[in-house]
Amino acid sequence: MNAKRAIGSAIVGLAAPLLALSFAGTGVATAASISSTIAAVDSCSWQISSVPVSLPMTPTIAGSKFDGNKLDVSGSISGLTIGLAGTATPETAIQGLSSECSFYNAIKNAKIDLELFETDTFQASYVDADGVTQSDNGYLMKISDSNPLNFIITGGSESCEAQLGMFRGSPVGLTGLVPTPSNPAATGMVGTVGWTDWVAGRYVAGEAPRCTATYTFSMYMPEVGSGASLEGYGFSYTFTGPQVSFVLSQN
Amino acid sequence: MKATKTLGAGFIALATPLLVLAAAMPAAQATDVTASINLTSTCQWKIANTASAIVLSSNGKKYQGDDLALSQDTTLTVGAGLGSSTDGSIPSSYLGSTTDCSFFNNIKGVEVTASLSNQAGFTATNNVGDVEGGMGFTFSAANPLNLEVLSDTFCNSPYFDDVAASTNQEVPVVALGDYSVVVKSKSIPNFVEAGVADYTAAKYKIQCLQQFQINVNIPSGLIPVKPGTAYEFSGPVILIAMTTPDQ
């Protein structure tokens, strides 16, 4: 029994320094920084496909010739697309693919205004027998309230109407000019295609709203008479008119 | 009576020469008494598996303006056992308690706590290195940085107060805005027996392995300046501290 006590004392005597090392102070502490790397979805943007550089109008009734009487002319832009995609890959909106995007709760609607620029009058010209282009200022073909440049949207997917609120099937007439630097005094009506009114916050790739339709423009050539006449009977005429601009806005 | 005294004096007279004789003889052989023993190792509390960085994951999801949950699981191990290191690392032997140890009557308990540095939110840095205040966020009662205990092992043994989870089945959530006790021991025996094959016996489990999750949401309504790119979110530092109070 005494021996046990002696041994016990020896152990305590040796162990005390170890204990002091192991449990001194308040122990140990470790620190871990908290971080994360997250990808943010691209922001949504409305896109419009490239508008053709020219819009040739021809007699609405194919093969008709102008004989001095009123003649309807028209021309179409097919495949013009309004679509939604991420800003980093805007072309996908036009290609029917779209890309993943989000409005980040700042939903933007889109509309397209069609605006006439520079002139509301068509300049008539013809190529004479000598092959020389001749201007014919005696015939006036002008956009006006009585002869507006009408456009109508036809065809296209259901989303054009159901999702994008297009004025599909309802003709809209352009009758005036939009002021420009070269024509600041111009005032007139702007044709609006329509506002989007059904847009959620986020779209996965390929599922964003998209509308492809045909835009048909029409007006008529006024009859000859009442001060209007043509010089180049028998020749082919070209009427060069205003510029029509498709203006996409988002808000 | 006198005779007796005389005899007594006679013995003394006789004895004295004997002592003198003895002093002249060779010395007696003496034996030192020694003992050799092996000391049981000292029990030490250790914590392990505390990462220096916790990277929260969104599981591949992108931020799109809605709440985005971030989380990361990690495991915290607290054990007592053999070890000479005091750097906080925990030898593998702790986990199996393969070696005896003793507190040598200086029994220490253990308490592990988790707390946050002063940064009360996340800052966001875009892909060109600009800090975007509009993408950063602070913690709130509605969106705290949480410590969620997913599971624990042995923490419900007789030696631990399973503070965060009273039973293994519960999955509590503790907001790290306040100081949080993760693991706390209660009565610890002086001697921990080792070499026990059956480690399922709760009495030998002087350890607690707790798996928990750090989670928080990137709140909705944030608007990135650089959408379509990656953002780095830098948050606070979580401190895992261990104390070993006397018992």
CSV table of C-alpha atoms in Angstrom, one decimal:
chain,number,residue,atom,x,y,z
A,1,MET,CA,0.0,0.0,0.0
A,2,ASN,CA,2.8,2.3,0.8
A,3,ALA,CA,4.5,1.4,-2.4
A,4,LYS,CA,1.5,2.3,-4.3
A,5,ARG,CA,1.4,5.7,-2.8
A,6,ALA,CA,5.0,6.3,-3.6
A,7,ILE,CA,4.5,5.3,-7.2
A,8,GLY,CA,1.5,7.5,-7.4
A,9,SER,CA,3.4,10.5,-6.2
A,10,ALA,CA,6.1,9.8,-8.8
A,11,ILE,CA,3.5,9.8,-11.6
A,12,VAL,CA,2.0,13.0,-10.6
A,13,GLY,CA,5.3,14.5,-10.3
A,14,LEU,CA,6.2,13.6,-13.9
A,15,ALA,CA,2.8,14.3,-15.3
A,16,ALA,CA,2.3,17.8,-14.1
A,17,PRO,CA,4.5,19.4,-16.7
A,18,LEU,CA,2.8,17.5,-19.5
A,19,LEU,CA,-0.6,18.6,-18.3
A,20,ALA,CA,0.6,22.2,-18.2
A,21,LEU,CA,1.6,21.9,-21.9
A,22,SER,CA,-1.5,20.2,-23.0
A,23,PHE,CA,-4.1,22.3,-21.4
A,24,ALA,CA,-2.5,25.6,-20.8
A,25,GLY,CA,-4.5,28.7,-21.6
A,26,THR,CA,-7.9,28.4,-23.3
A,27,GLY,CA,-7.0,25.7,-25.7
A,28,VAL,CA,-6.8,26.0,-29.5
A,29,ALA,CA,-8.7,27.9,-32.0
A,30,THR,CA,-8.9,27.7,-35.8
A,31,ALA,CA,-10.3,30.1,-38.2
A,32,ALA,CA,-11.9,29.3,-41.6
A,33,SER,CA,-12.7,32.0,-44.1
A,34,ILE,CA,-16.1,31.6,-45.7
A,35,SER,CA,-16.4,32.4,-49.4
A,36,SER,CA,-18.2,31.4,-52.5
A,37,THR,CA,-17.9,31.9,-56.3
A,38,ILE,CA,-21.2,32.1,-58.1
A,39,ALA,CA,-22.1,32.7,-61.7
A,40,ALA,CA,-24.6,35.3,-62.4
A,41,VAL,CA,-27.1,34.7,-65.2
A,42,ASP,CA,-26.8,37.0,-68.1
A,43,SER,CA,-29.3,39.8,-68.2
A,44,CYS,CA,-32.1,39.7,-70.7
A,45,SER,CA,-32.3,41.9,-73.6
A,46,TRP,CA,-34.8,42.3,-76.5
A,47,GLN,CA,-33.3,41.9,-79.9
A,48,ILE,CA,-34.5,42.5,-83.4
A,49,SER,CA,-33.2,40.9,-86.5
A,50,SER,CA,-31.5,42.9,-89.1
A,51,VAL,CA,-33.9,44.9,-91.2
A,52,PRO,CA,-33.3,44.7,-94.9
A,53,VAL,CA,-31.6,47.7,-96.5
A,54,SER,CA,-34.4,48.1,-99.0
A,55,LEU,CA,-38.1,47.4,-99.2
A,56,PRO,CA,-39.1,47.1,-102.8
A,57,MET,CA,-42.8,47.6,-103.5
A,58,THR,CA,-44.3,46.2,-106.6
A,59,PRO,CA,-47.9,46.1,-107.9
A,60,THR,CA,-50.0,44.2,-105.5
A,61,ILE,CA,-51.6,42.4,-108.4
A,62,ALA,CA,-48.6,40.7,-110.0
A,63,GLY,CA,-48.0,41.8,-113.5
A,64,SER,CA,-50.1,44.9,-113.4
A,65,LYS,CA,-48.8,48.0,-115.0
A,66,PHE,CA,-49.5,51.6,-114.2
A,67,ASP,CA,-51.8,53.0,-116.8
A,68,GLY,CA,-52.6,56.3,-115.2
A,69,ASN,CA,-55.1,54.9,-112.8
A,70,LYS,CA,-54.7,54.3,-109.2
A,71,LEU,CA,-52.4,51.3,-108.6
A,72,ASP,CA,-51.9,49.5,-105.4
A,73,VAL,CA,-48.3,48.6,-104.6
A,74,SER,CA,-46.9,46.6,-101.8
A,75,GLY,CA,-43.8,44.9,-100.5
A,76,SER,CA,-43.0,42.6,-97.6
A,77,ILE,CA,-40.3,41.9,-95.1
A,78,SER,CA,-40.5,38.3,-94.0
A,79,GLY,CA,-38.7,36.7,-91.2
A,80,LEU,CA,-38.3,39.8,-89.1
A,81,THR,CA,-37.9,38.6,-85.6
A,82,ILE,CA,-38.2,40.1,-82.1
A,83,GLY,CA,-36.7,37.9,-79.5
A,84,LEU,CA,-35.3,37.8,-76.0
A,85,ALA,CA,-31.9,36.5,-75.1
A,86,GLY,CA,-28.9,37.3,-72.9
A,87,THR,CA,-26.9,40.3,-73.9
A,88,ALA,CA,-23.7,38.3,-74.3
A,89,THR,CA,-25.3,36.2,-77.1
A,90,PRO,CA,-27.9,38.4,-78.6
A,91,GLU,CA,-27.9,36.6,-81.9
A,92,THR,CA,-29.5,33.6,-80.3
A,93,ALA,CA,-32.7,35.5,-79.9
A,94,ILE,CA,-33.0,35.9,-83.6
A,95,GLN,CA,-31.8,32.4,-84.4
A,96,GLY,CA,-34.6,30.9,-82.4
A,97,LEU,CA,-32.3,29.5,-79.8
A,98,SER,CA,-32.1,32.3,-77.2
A,99,SER,CA,-29.8,32.1,-74.3
A,100,GLU,CA,-30.2,31.8,-70.5
A,101,CYS,CA,-31.0,35.2,-69.1
A,102,SER,CA,-32.8,37.0,-66.3
A,103,PHE,CA,-34.4,40.4,-65.9
A,104,TYR,CA,-33.2,40.5,-62.3
A,105,ASN,CA,-36.6,41.7,-61.3
A,106,ALA,CA,-36.3,44.7,-63.5
A,107,ILE,CA,-38.5,43.4,-66.2
A,108,LYS,CA,-38.4,45.3,-69.4
A,109,ASN,CA,-41.0,45.3,-72.1
A,110,ALA,CA,-40.2,45.8,-75.7
A,111,LYS,CA,-41.9,47.7,-78.5
A,112,ILE,CA,-41.0,48.5,-82.0
A,113,ASP,CA,-41.8,51.8,-83.5
A,114,LEU,CA,-41.8,52.2,-87.2
A,115,GLU,CA,-40.7,55.7,-88.2
A,116,LEU,CA,-40.4,57.5,-91.5
A,117,PHE,CA,-37.4,59.6,-92.1
A,118,GLU,CA,-36.2,62.3,-94.3
A,119,THR,CA,-39.0,62.5,-96.8
A,120,ASP,CA,-42.6,61.6,-97.3
A,121,THR,CA,-42.4,61.9,-101.0
A,122,PHE,CA,-41.3,59.4,-103.6
A,123,GLN,CA,-38.9,60.5,-106.2
A,124,ALA,CA,-39.9,59.2,-109.6
A,125,SER,CA,-37.2,58.3,-112.1
A,126,TYR,CA,-36.9,56.3,-115.3
A,127,VAL,CA,-34.2,55.2,-117.6
A,128,ASP,CA,-34.7,56.6,-121.1
A,129,ALA,CA,-33.9,55.0,-124.4
A,130,ASP,CA,-30.4,56.1,-124.2
A,131,GLY,CA,-29.9,54.4,-120.9
A,132,VAL,CA,-29.8,57.7,-119.0
A,133,THR,CA,-31.7,57.9,-115.7
A,134,GLN,CA,-34.2,60.7,-115.8
A,135,SER,CA,-36.0,62.3,-112.8
A,136,ASP,CA,-39.7,62.9,-113.3
A,137,ASN,CA,-40.8,65.6,-111.0
A,138,GLY,CA,-44.2,65.9,-112.7
A,139,TYR,CA,-45.7,63.0,-110.9
A,140,LEU,CA,-46.3,63.3,-107.2
A,141,MET,CA,-46.5,60.2,-105.0
A,142,LYS,CA,-46.6,61.3,-101.4
A,143,ILE,CA,-47.5,59.7,-98.2
A,144,SER,CA,-50.4,61.5,-96.6
A,145,ASP,CA,-53.5,61.0,-94.6
A,146,SER,CA,-55.3,59.9,-97.7
A,147,ASN,CA,-52.5,57.7,-98.9
A,148,PRO,CA,-50.6,56.4,-95.9
A,149,LEU,CA,-47.8,53.9,-96.0
A,150,ASN,CA,-49.7,51.1,-94.3
A,151,PHE,CA,-48.2,48.1,-92.8
A,152,ILE,CA,-49.7,44.9,-91.5
A,153,ILE,CA,-48.2,42.0,-89.6
A,154,THR,CA,-49.2,38.6,-90.8
A,155,GLY,CA,-48.2,35.1,-90.1
A,156,GLY,CA,-45.8,34.3,-87.3
A,157,SER,CA,-46.2,32.2,-84.3
A,158,GLU,CA,-48.9,32.5,-81.8
A,159,SER,CA,-46.5,34.0,-79.4
A,160,CYS,CA,-46.5,37.1,-81.5
A,161,GLU,CA,-49.9,37.9,-80.3
A,162,ALA,CA,-50.2,35.9,-77.1
A,163,GLN,CA,-46.9,36.8,-75.6
A,164,LEU,CA,-45.7,39.9,-77.4
A,165,GLY,CA,-49.0,41.7,-77.9
A,166,MET,CA,-48.3,42.3,-81.6
A,167,PHE,CA,-50.9,44.1,-83.6
A,168,ARG,CA,-51.1,41.1,-85.9
A,169,GLY,CA,-53.7,41.4,-88.5
A,170,SER,CA,-54.5,45.0,-87.8
A,171,PRO,CA,-53.1,47.5,-90.3
A,172,VAL,CA,-51.3,50.5,-89.1
A,173,GLY,CA,-50.8,53.5,-91.3
A,174,LEU,CA,-47.7,55.7,-91.3
A,175,THR,CA,-48.6,59.1,-92.4
A,176,GLY,CA,-45.9,61.5,-91.3
A,177,LEU,CA,-42.3,62.0,-90.7
A,178,VAL,CA,-40.1,61.9,-87.6
A,179,PRO,CA,-37.9,64.9,-87.0
A,180,THR,CA,-34.3,64.4,-88.0
A,181,PRO,CA,-31.4,66.7,-88.0
A,182,SER,CA,-31.9,67.4,-91.7
A,183,ASN,CA,-35.6,67.8,-91.2
A,184,PRO,CA,-36.1,69.0,-87.7
A,185,ALA,CA,-39.5,70.5,-88.3
A,186,ALA,CA,-41.1,67.3,-89.4
A,187,THR,CA,-43.9,66.0,-87.3
A,188,GLY,CA,-46.0,63.0,-87.8
A,189,MET,CA,-47.4,59.8,-86.6
A,190,VAL,CA,-45.2,56.9,-85.5
A,191,GLY,CA,-46.5,53.4,-86.1
A,192,THR,CA,-46.1,51.2,-83.1
A,193,VAL,CA,-46.0,47.5,-83.5
A,194,GLY,CA,-46.8,46.7,-79.9
A,195,TRP,CA,-45.6,46.2,-76.4
A,196,THR,CA,-44.7,43.0,-74.8
A,197,ASP,CA,-46.9,42.3,-71.9
A,198,TRP,CA,-46.0,38.8,-70.9
A,199,VAL,CA,-42.5,38.5,-69.6
A,200,ALA,CA,-41.4,36.6,-66.6
A,201,GLY,CA,-38.2,37.1,-64.7
A,202,ARG,CA,-35.9,34.4,-66.1
A,203,TYR,CA,-35.7,32.3,-69.1
A,204,VAL,CA,-33.7,29.2,-69.8
A,205,ALA,CA,-32.0,28.7,-73.1
A,206,GLY,CA,-34.3,28.2,-76.0
A,207,GLU,CA,-37.5,29.1,-74.2
A,208,ALA,CA,-37.5,32.9,-74.2
A,209,PRO,CA,-40.3,34.7,-76.1
A,210,ARG,CA,-39.7,35.1,-79.7
A,211,CYS,CA,-41.8,36.4,-82.6
A,212,THR,CA,-41.2,36.0,-86.3
A,213,ALA,CA,-43.7,37.5,-88.6
A,214,THR,CA,-44.2,39.1,-92.0
A,215,TYR,CA,-44.4,42.9,-92.3
A,216,THR,CA,-46.3,44.0,-95.4
A,217,PHE,CA,-46.2,47.6,-96.5
A,218,SER,CA,-48.6,49.0,-99.0
A,219,MET,CA,-49.9,52.2,-100.5
A,220,TYR,CA,-51.1,53.2,-103.9
A,221,MET,CA,-49.9,55.2,-106.8
A,222,PRO,CA,-52.2,58.0,-107.4
A,223,GLU,CA,-53.9,58.4,-110.7
A,224,VAL,CA,-52.5,60.7,-113.3
A,225,GLY,CA,-54.4,63.9,-113.7
A,226,SER,CA,-55.2,66.9,-111.5
A,227,GLY,CA,-51.7,68.3,-112.1
A,228,ALA,CA,-49.9,64.9,-112.1
A,229,SER,CA,-48.4,63.6,-115.2
A,230,LEU,CA,-45.6,61.3,-116.3
A,231,GLU,CA,-43.0,62.0,-118.8
A,232,GLY,CA,-41.6,58.5,-119.4
A,233,TYR,CA,-44.6,56.6,-120.7
A,234,GLY,CA,-43.5,53.1,-121.7
A,235,PHE,CA,-40.4,53.1,-119.5
A,236,SER,CA,-40.0,51.4,-116.2
A,237,TYR,CA,-40.2,53.8,-113.3
A,238,THR,CA,-38.5,53.6,-110.0
A,239,PHE,CA,-40.0,55.5,-107.0
A,240,THR,CA,-37.6,56.1,-104.3
A,241,GLY,CA,-39.3,56.9,-101.0
A,242,PRO,CA,-38.5,57.5,-97.4
A,243,GLN,CA,-36.6,55.4,-95.0
A,244,VAL,CA,-38.5,53.3,-92.6
A,245,SER,CA,-36.8,52.6,-89.4
A,246,PHE,CA,-37.6,49.8,-87.0
A,247,VAL,CA,-36.8,51.3,-83.6
A,248,LEU,CA,-36.6,48.8,-80.7
A,249,SER,CA,-37.0,50.2,-77.3
A,250,GLN,CA,-37.1,48.5,-73.9
A,251,ASN,CA,-38.5,49.8,-70.7
B,1,MET,CA,16.3,-5.8,43.7
B,2,LYS,CA,20.0,-4.8,43.9
B,3,ALA,CA,21.0,-8.0,42.3
B,4,THR,CA,18.9,-7.2,39.5
B,5,LYS,CA,20.5,-3.9,39.1
B,6,THR,CA,23.8,-5.5,39.3
B,7,LEU,CA,23.0,-7.9,36.6
B,8,GLY,CA,21.7,-5.1,34.5
B,9,ALA,CA,24.9,-3.2,34.9
B,10,GLY,CA,26.8,-6.3,34.1
B,11,PHE,CA,24.9,-6.7,30.8
B,12,ILE,CA,25.8,-3.2,29.9
B,13,ALA,CA,29.4,-3.8,30.8
B,14,LEU,CA,29.4,-6.8,28.6
B,15,ALA,CA,27.5,-5.4,25.8
B,16,THR,CA,29.7,-2.4,25.2
B,17,PRO,CA,32.7,-4.4,24.1
B,18,LEU,CA,30.4,-6.3,21.7
B,19,LEU,CA,29.4,-3.1,20.0
B,20,VAL,CA,32.9,-2.1,19.7
B,21,LEU,CA,33.7,-5.4,18.2
B,22,ALA,CA,30.9,-5.0,15.7
B,23,ALA,CA,32.2,-1.7,14.6
B,24,ALA,CA,35.3,-3.2,13.6
B,25,MET,CA,33.6,-5.9,11.4
B,26,PRO,CA,32.7,-5.3,7.6
B,27,ALA,CA,29.7,-3.1,6.9
B,28,ALA,CA,26.2,-4.6,6.3
B,29,GLN,CA,24.9,-5.0,2.7
B,30,ALA,CA,22.1,-2.5,1.8
B,31,THR,CA,19.6,-2.8,-1.0
B,32,ASP,CA,18.1,0.2,-2.7
B,33,VAL,CA,14.4,-0.2,-3.4
B,34,THR,CA,13.3,0.9,-6.9
B,35,ALA,CA,10.4,0.5,-9.2
B,36,SER,CA,10.0,0.7,-12.9
B,37,ILE,CA,6.7,1.6,-14.3
B,38,ASN,CA,5.2,2.7,-17.6
B,39,LEU,CA,3.3,5.9,-17.4
B,40,THR,CA,0.0,6.1,-19.1
B,41,SER,CA,-0.1,8.8,-21.6
B,42,THR,CA,-1.8,12.1,-20.7
B,43,CYS,CA,-5.2,12.6,-22.1
B,44,GLN,CA,-5.4,15.7,-24.3
B,45,TRP,CA,-8.4,17.2,-26.0
B,46,LYS,CA,-8.0,17.8,-29.6
B,47,ILE,CA,-10.1,19.2,-32.4
B,48,ALA,CA,-9.6,18.2,-36.0
B,49,ASN,CA,-10.9,18.6,-39.4
B,50,THR,CA,-11.3,22.3,-39.1
B,51,ALA,CA,-10.7,23.6,-42.5
B,52,SER,CA,-8.9,26.9,-43.1
B,53,ALA,CA,-11.4,27.8,-45.7
B,54,ILE,CA,-15.0,27.0,-46.2
B,55,VAL,CA,-16.2,27.5,-49.7
B,56,LEU,CA,-19.9,27.6,-50.0
B,57,SER,CA,-21.5,26.0,-53.0
B,58,SER,CA,-24.7,26.7,-54.9
B,59,ASN,CA,-24.6,23.2,-56.4
B,60,GLY,CA,-24.1,24.5,-59.8
B,61,LYS,CA,-27.0,27.0,-59.8
B,62,LYS,CA,-26.5,30.5,-61.0
B,63,TYR,CA,-27.8,33.6,-59.5
B,64,GLN,CA,-30.7,35.0,-61.4
B,65,GLY,CA,-32.2,37.5,-59.1
B,66,ASP,CA,-34.0,35.1,-56.8
B,67,ASP,CA,-32.8,33.6,-53.5
B,68,LEU,CA,-29.8,31.4,-54.1
B,69,ALA,CA,-28.9,28.9,-51.4
B,70,LEU,CA,-25.3,28.4,-50.6
B,71,SER,CA,-24.0,25.7,-48.3
B,72,GLN,CA,-21.1,23.6,-47.4
B,73,ASP,CA,-20.8,20.6,-45.2
B,74,THR,CA,-17.8,20.1,-42.9
B,75,THR,CA,-16.9,17.8,-40.1
B,76,LEU,CA,-15.6,18.7,-36.7
B,77,THR,CA,-14.0,16.1,-34.6
B,78,VAL,CA,-13.3,16.5,-30.9
B,79,GLY,CA,-11.5,13.7,-29.1
B,80,ALA,CA,-9.4,12.8,-26.1
B,81,GLY,CA,-6.6,10.4,-26.4
B,82,LEU,CA,-2.9,10.0,-26.7
B,83,GLY,CA,-0.9,12.7,-28.3
B,84,SER,CA,2.2,14.8,-27.7
B,85,SER,CA,1.3,17.5,-30.2
B,86,THR,CA,-0.3,20.6,-29.0
B,87,ASP,CA,-0.9,22.1,-32.3
B,88,GLY,CA,-4.5,21.2,-32.4
B,89,SER,CA,-4.1,18.3,-34.8
B,90,ILE,CA,-5.7,15.1,-33.8
B,91,PRO,CA,-3.8,11.8,-34.4
B,92,SER,CA,-5.8,9.1,-36.0
B,93,SER,CA,-5.3,7.1,-32.8
B,94,TYR,CA,-7.7,9.5,-31.1
B,95,LEU,CA,-10.5,8.3,-33.3
B,96,GLY,CA,-10.1,4.8,-32.3
B,97,SER,CA,-8.8,5.4,-28.8
B,98,THR,CA,-6.2,2.7,-29.2
B,99,THR,CA,-4.0,3.9,-26.4
B,100,ASP,CA,-4.6,4.3,-22.8
B,101,CYS,CA,-4.6,7.8,-21.3
B,102,SER,CA,-5.3,9.4,-18.1
B,103,PHE,CA,-6.1,12.9,-16.9
B,104,PHE,CA,-4.0,12.1,-13.8
B,105,ASN,CA,-6.6,13.6,-11.5
B,106,ASN,CA,-6.4,16.8,-13.3
B,107,ILE,CA,-9.5,16.2,-15.3
B,108,LYS,CA,-10.3,18.6,-18.0
B,109,GLY,CA,-13.5,18.9,-19.9
B,110,VAL,CA,-13.8,20.4,-23.3
B,111,GLU,CA,-16.0,23.0,-24.9
B,112,VAL,CA,-15.9,23.8,-28.6
B,113,THR,CA,-17.6,27.0,-29.8
B,114,ALA,CA,-18.1,28.6,-33.2
B,115,SER,CA,-18.3,32.3,-33.7
B,116,LEU,CA,-18.0,34.8,-36.5
B,117,SER,CA,-15.6,37.6,-37.1
B,118,ASN,CA,-17.0,41.1,-37.2
B,119,GLN,CA,-17.9,41.0,-40.9
B,120,ALA,CA,-21.7,40.7,-40.9
B,121,GLY,CA,-22.2,39.7,-44.5
B,122,PHE,CA,-20.6,39.0,-47.8
B,123,THR,CA,-18.9,41.4,-50.2
B,124,ALA,CA,-19.1,40.6,-53.9
B,125,THR,CA,-16.3,41.1,-56.4
B,126,ASN,CA,-17.0,40.9,-60.1
B,127,ASN,CA,-14.8,39.4,-62.8
B,128,VAL,CA,-12.8,42.5,-63.4
B,129,GLY,CA,-12.0,42.9,-59.7
B,130,ASP,CA,-14.5,45.6,-58.8
B,131,VAL,CA,-16.3,45.3,-55.5
B,132,GLU,CA,-20.0,45.7,-56.3
B,133,GLY,CA,-22.0,47.0,-53.4
B,134,GLY,CA,-25.2,46.1,-55.2
B,135,MET,CA,-24.3,42.4,-55.1
B,136,GLY,CA,-23.1,42.3,-51.5
B,137,PHE,CA,-25.4,41.5,-48.7
B,138,THR,CA,-25.6,41.5,-44.9
B,139,PHE,CA,-26.9,38.9,-42.6
B,140,SER,CA,-30.3,39.5,-41.1
B,141,ALA,CA,-32.9,37.7,-39.0
B,142,ALA,CA,-34.5,36.6,-42.2
B,143,ASN,CA,-31.3,35.5,-43.8
B,144,PRO,CA,-28.7,34.6,-41.1
B,145,LEU,CA,-25.5,32.6,-41.7
B,146,ASN,CA,-26.5,29.3,-40.2
B,147,LEU,CA,-24.7,26.5,-38.5
B,148,GLU,CA,-26.8,23.5,-39.1
B,149,VAL,CA,-25.9,20.2,-37.4
B,150,LEU,CA,-26.4,17.4,-39.9
B,151,SER,CA,-25.3,14.5,-37.8
B,152,ASP,CA,-23.0,13.6,-35.0
B,153,THR,CA,-21.3,10.5,-33.8
B,154,PHE,CA,-20.7,9.5,-30.2
B,155,CYS,CA,-21.7,13.0,-29.2
B,156,ASN,CA,-24.6,11.6,-27.2
B,157,SER,CA,-22.3,9.4,-25.2
B,158,PRO,CA,-22.4,9.9,-21.4
B,159,TYR,CA,-19.4,12.2,-21.7
B,160,PHE,CA,-20.9,14.9,-23.8
B,161,ASP,CA,-23.7,17.4,-23.6
B,162,ASP,CA,-24.9,17.4,-27.1
B,163,VAL,CA,-25.6,21.0,-27.1
B,164,ALA,CA,-26.4,21.6,-30.7
B,165,ALA,CA,-28.4,18.4,-31.0
B,166,SER,CA,-30.0,16.9,-28.0
B,167,THR,CA,-30.4,13.7,-29.9
B,168,ASN,CA,-28.8,12.4,-33.1
B,169,GLN,CA,-31.9,12.7,-35.0
B,170,GLU,CA,-32.5,16.4,-34.5
B,171,VAL,CA,-31.2,18.8,-37.0
B,172,PRO,CA,-31.1,22.2,-35.4
B,173,VAL,CA,-30.1,25.4,-37.0
B,174,VAL,CA,-28.0,27.8,-35.0
B,175,ALA,CA,-27.6,31.3,-36.3
B,176,LEU,CA,-23.9,32.2,-36.1
B,177,GLY,CA,-24.6,35.7,-35.4
B,178,ASP,CA,-24.5,34.7,-31.7
B,179,TYR,CA,-21.8,32.7,-30.1
B,180,SER,CA,-22.7,29.1,-30.4
B,181,VAL,CA,-21.6,26.1,-28.5
B,182,VAL,CA,-21.0,23.2,-30.8
B,183,VAL,CA,-19.7,20.6,-28.4
B,184,LYS,CA,-19.5,20.5,-24.7
B,185,SER,CA,-18.4,17.7,-22.5
B,186,LYS,CA,-19.7,16.7,-19.1
B,187,SER,CA,-18.3,14.2,-16.6
B,188,ILE,CA,-15.1,12.8,-18.0
B,189,PRO,CA,-13.4,9.8,-16.3
B,190,ASN,CA,-9.9,10.1,-15.1
B,191,PHE,CA,-8.7,7.1,-17.0
B,192,VAL,CA,-9.6,6.2,-20.5
B,193,GLU,CA,-9.2,2.5,-21.2
B,194,ALA,CA,-7.7,1.6,-24.5
B,195,GLY,CA,-7.3,-1.4,-26.7
B,196,VAL,CA,-10.9,-2.1,-26.5
B,197,ALA,CA,-12.1,-3.9,-29.6
B,198,ASP,CA,-15.7,-3.1,-29.2
B,199,TYR,CA,-15.8,0.6,-29.8
B,200,THR,CA,-19.5,0.6,-30.1
B,201,ALA,CA,-19.7,0.6,-26.3
B,202,ALA,CA,-20.6,4.2,-25.5
B,203,LYS,CA,-18.4,4.4,-22.4
B,204,TYR,CA,-15.3,4.3,-24.4
B,205,LYS,CA,-16.2,7.0,-26.8
B,206,ILE,CA,-14.4,10.0,-25.4
B,207,GLN,CA,-14.9,11.7,-28.7
B,208,CYS,CA,-17.5,13.5,-30.6
B,209,LEU,CA,-17.6,13.8,-34.4
B,210,GLN,CA,-20.0,16.3,-35.6
B,211,GLN,CA,-20.9,17.1,-39.1
B,212,PHE,CA,-22.5,20.4,-39.7
B,213,GLN,CA,-23.3,22.7,-42.5
B,214,ILE,CA,-22.7,26.3,-43.0
B,215,ASN,CA,-25.5,27.9,-45.1
B,216,VAL,CA,-26.8,31.2,-46.2
B,217,ASN,CA,-28.8,32.6,-49.0
B,218,ILE,CA,-27.8,35.2,-51.6
B,219,PRO,CA,-30.9,37.2,-51.3
B,220,SER,CA,-33.2,38.1,-54.2
B,221,GLY,CA,-33.3,41.4,-55.8
B,222,LEU,CA,-29.6,41.9,-56.3
B,223,ILE,CA,-28.6,43.4,-59.6
B,224,PRO,CA,-25.2,42.5,-61.0
B,225,VAL,CA,-23.3,45.1,-63.0
B,226,LYS,CA,-21.6,42.3,-64.9
B,227,PRO,CA,-24.4,39.7,-65.5
B,228,GLY,CA,-23.3,36.6,-67.3
B,229,THR,CA,-20.0,36.5,-65.4
B,230,ALA,CA,-18.7,35.0,-62.1
B,231,TYR,CA,-18.8,36.7,-58.8
B,232,GLU,CA,-16.7,36.0,-55.8
B,233,PHE,CA,-18.4,36.4,-52.5
B,234,SER,CA,-16.2,36.9,-49.5
B,235,GLY,CA,-17.7,36.4,-46.1
B,236,PRO,CA,-16.7,36.4,-42.5
B,237,VAL,CA,-14.3,34.1,-40.7
B,238,ILE,CA,-15.7,31.4,-38.6
B,239,LEU,CA,-13.7,30.8,-35.5
B,240,ILE,CA,-13.7,27.3,-34.0
B,241,ALA,CA,-12.3,27.6,-30.5
B,242,MET,CA,-11.7,24.9,-27.9
B,243,THR,CA,-11.4,25.4,-24.2
B,244,THR,CA,-10.6,22.8,-21.6
B,245,PRO,CA,-12.1,23.8,-18.3
B,246,ASP,CA,-11.3,22.0,-15.1
B,247,GLN,CA,-13.8,19.4,-13.9
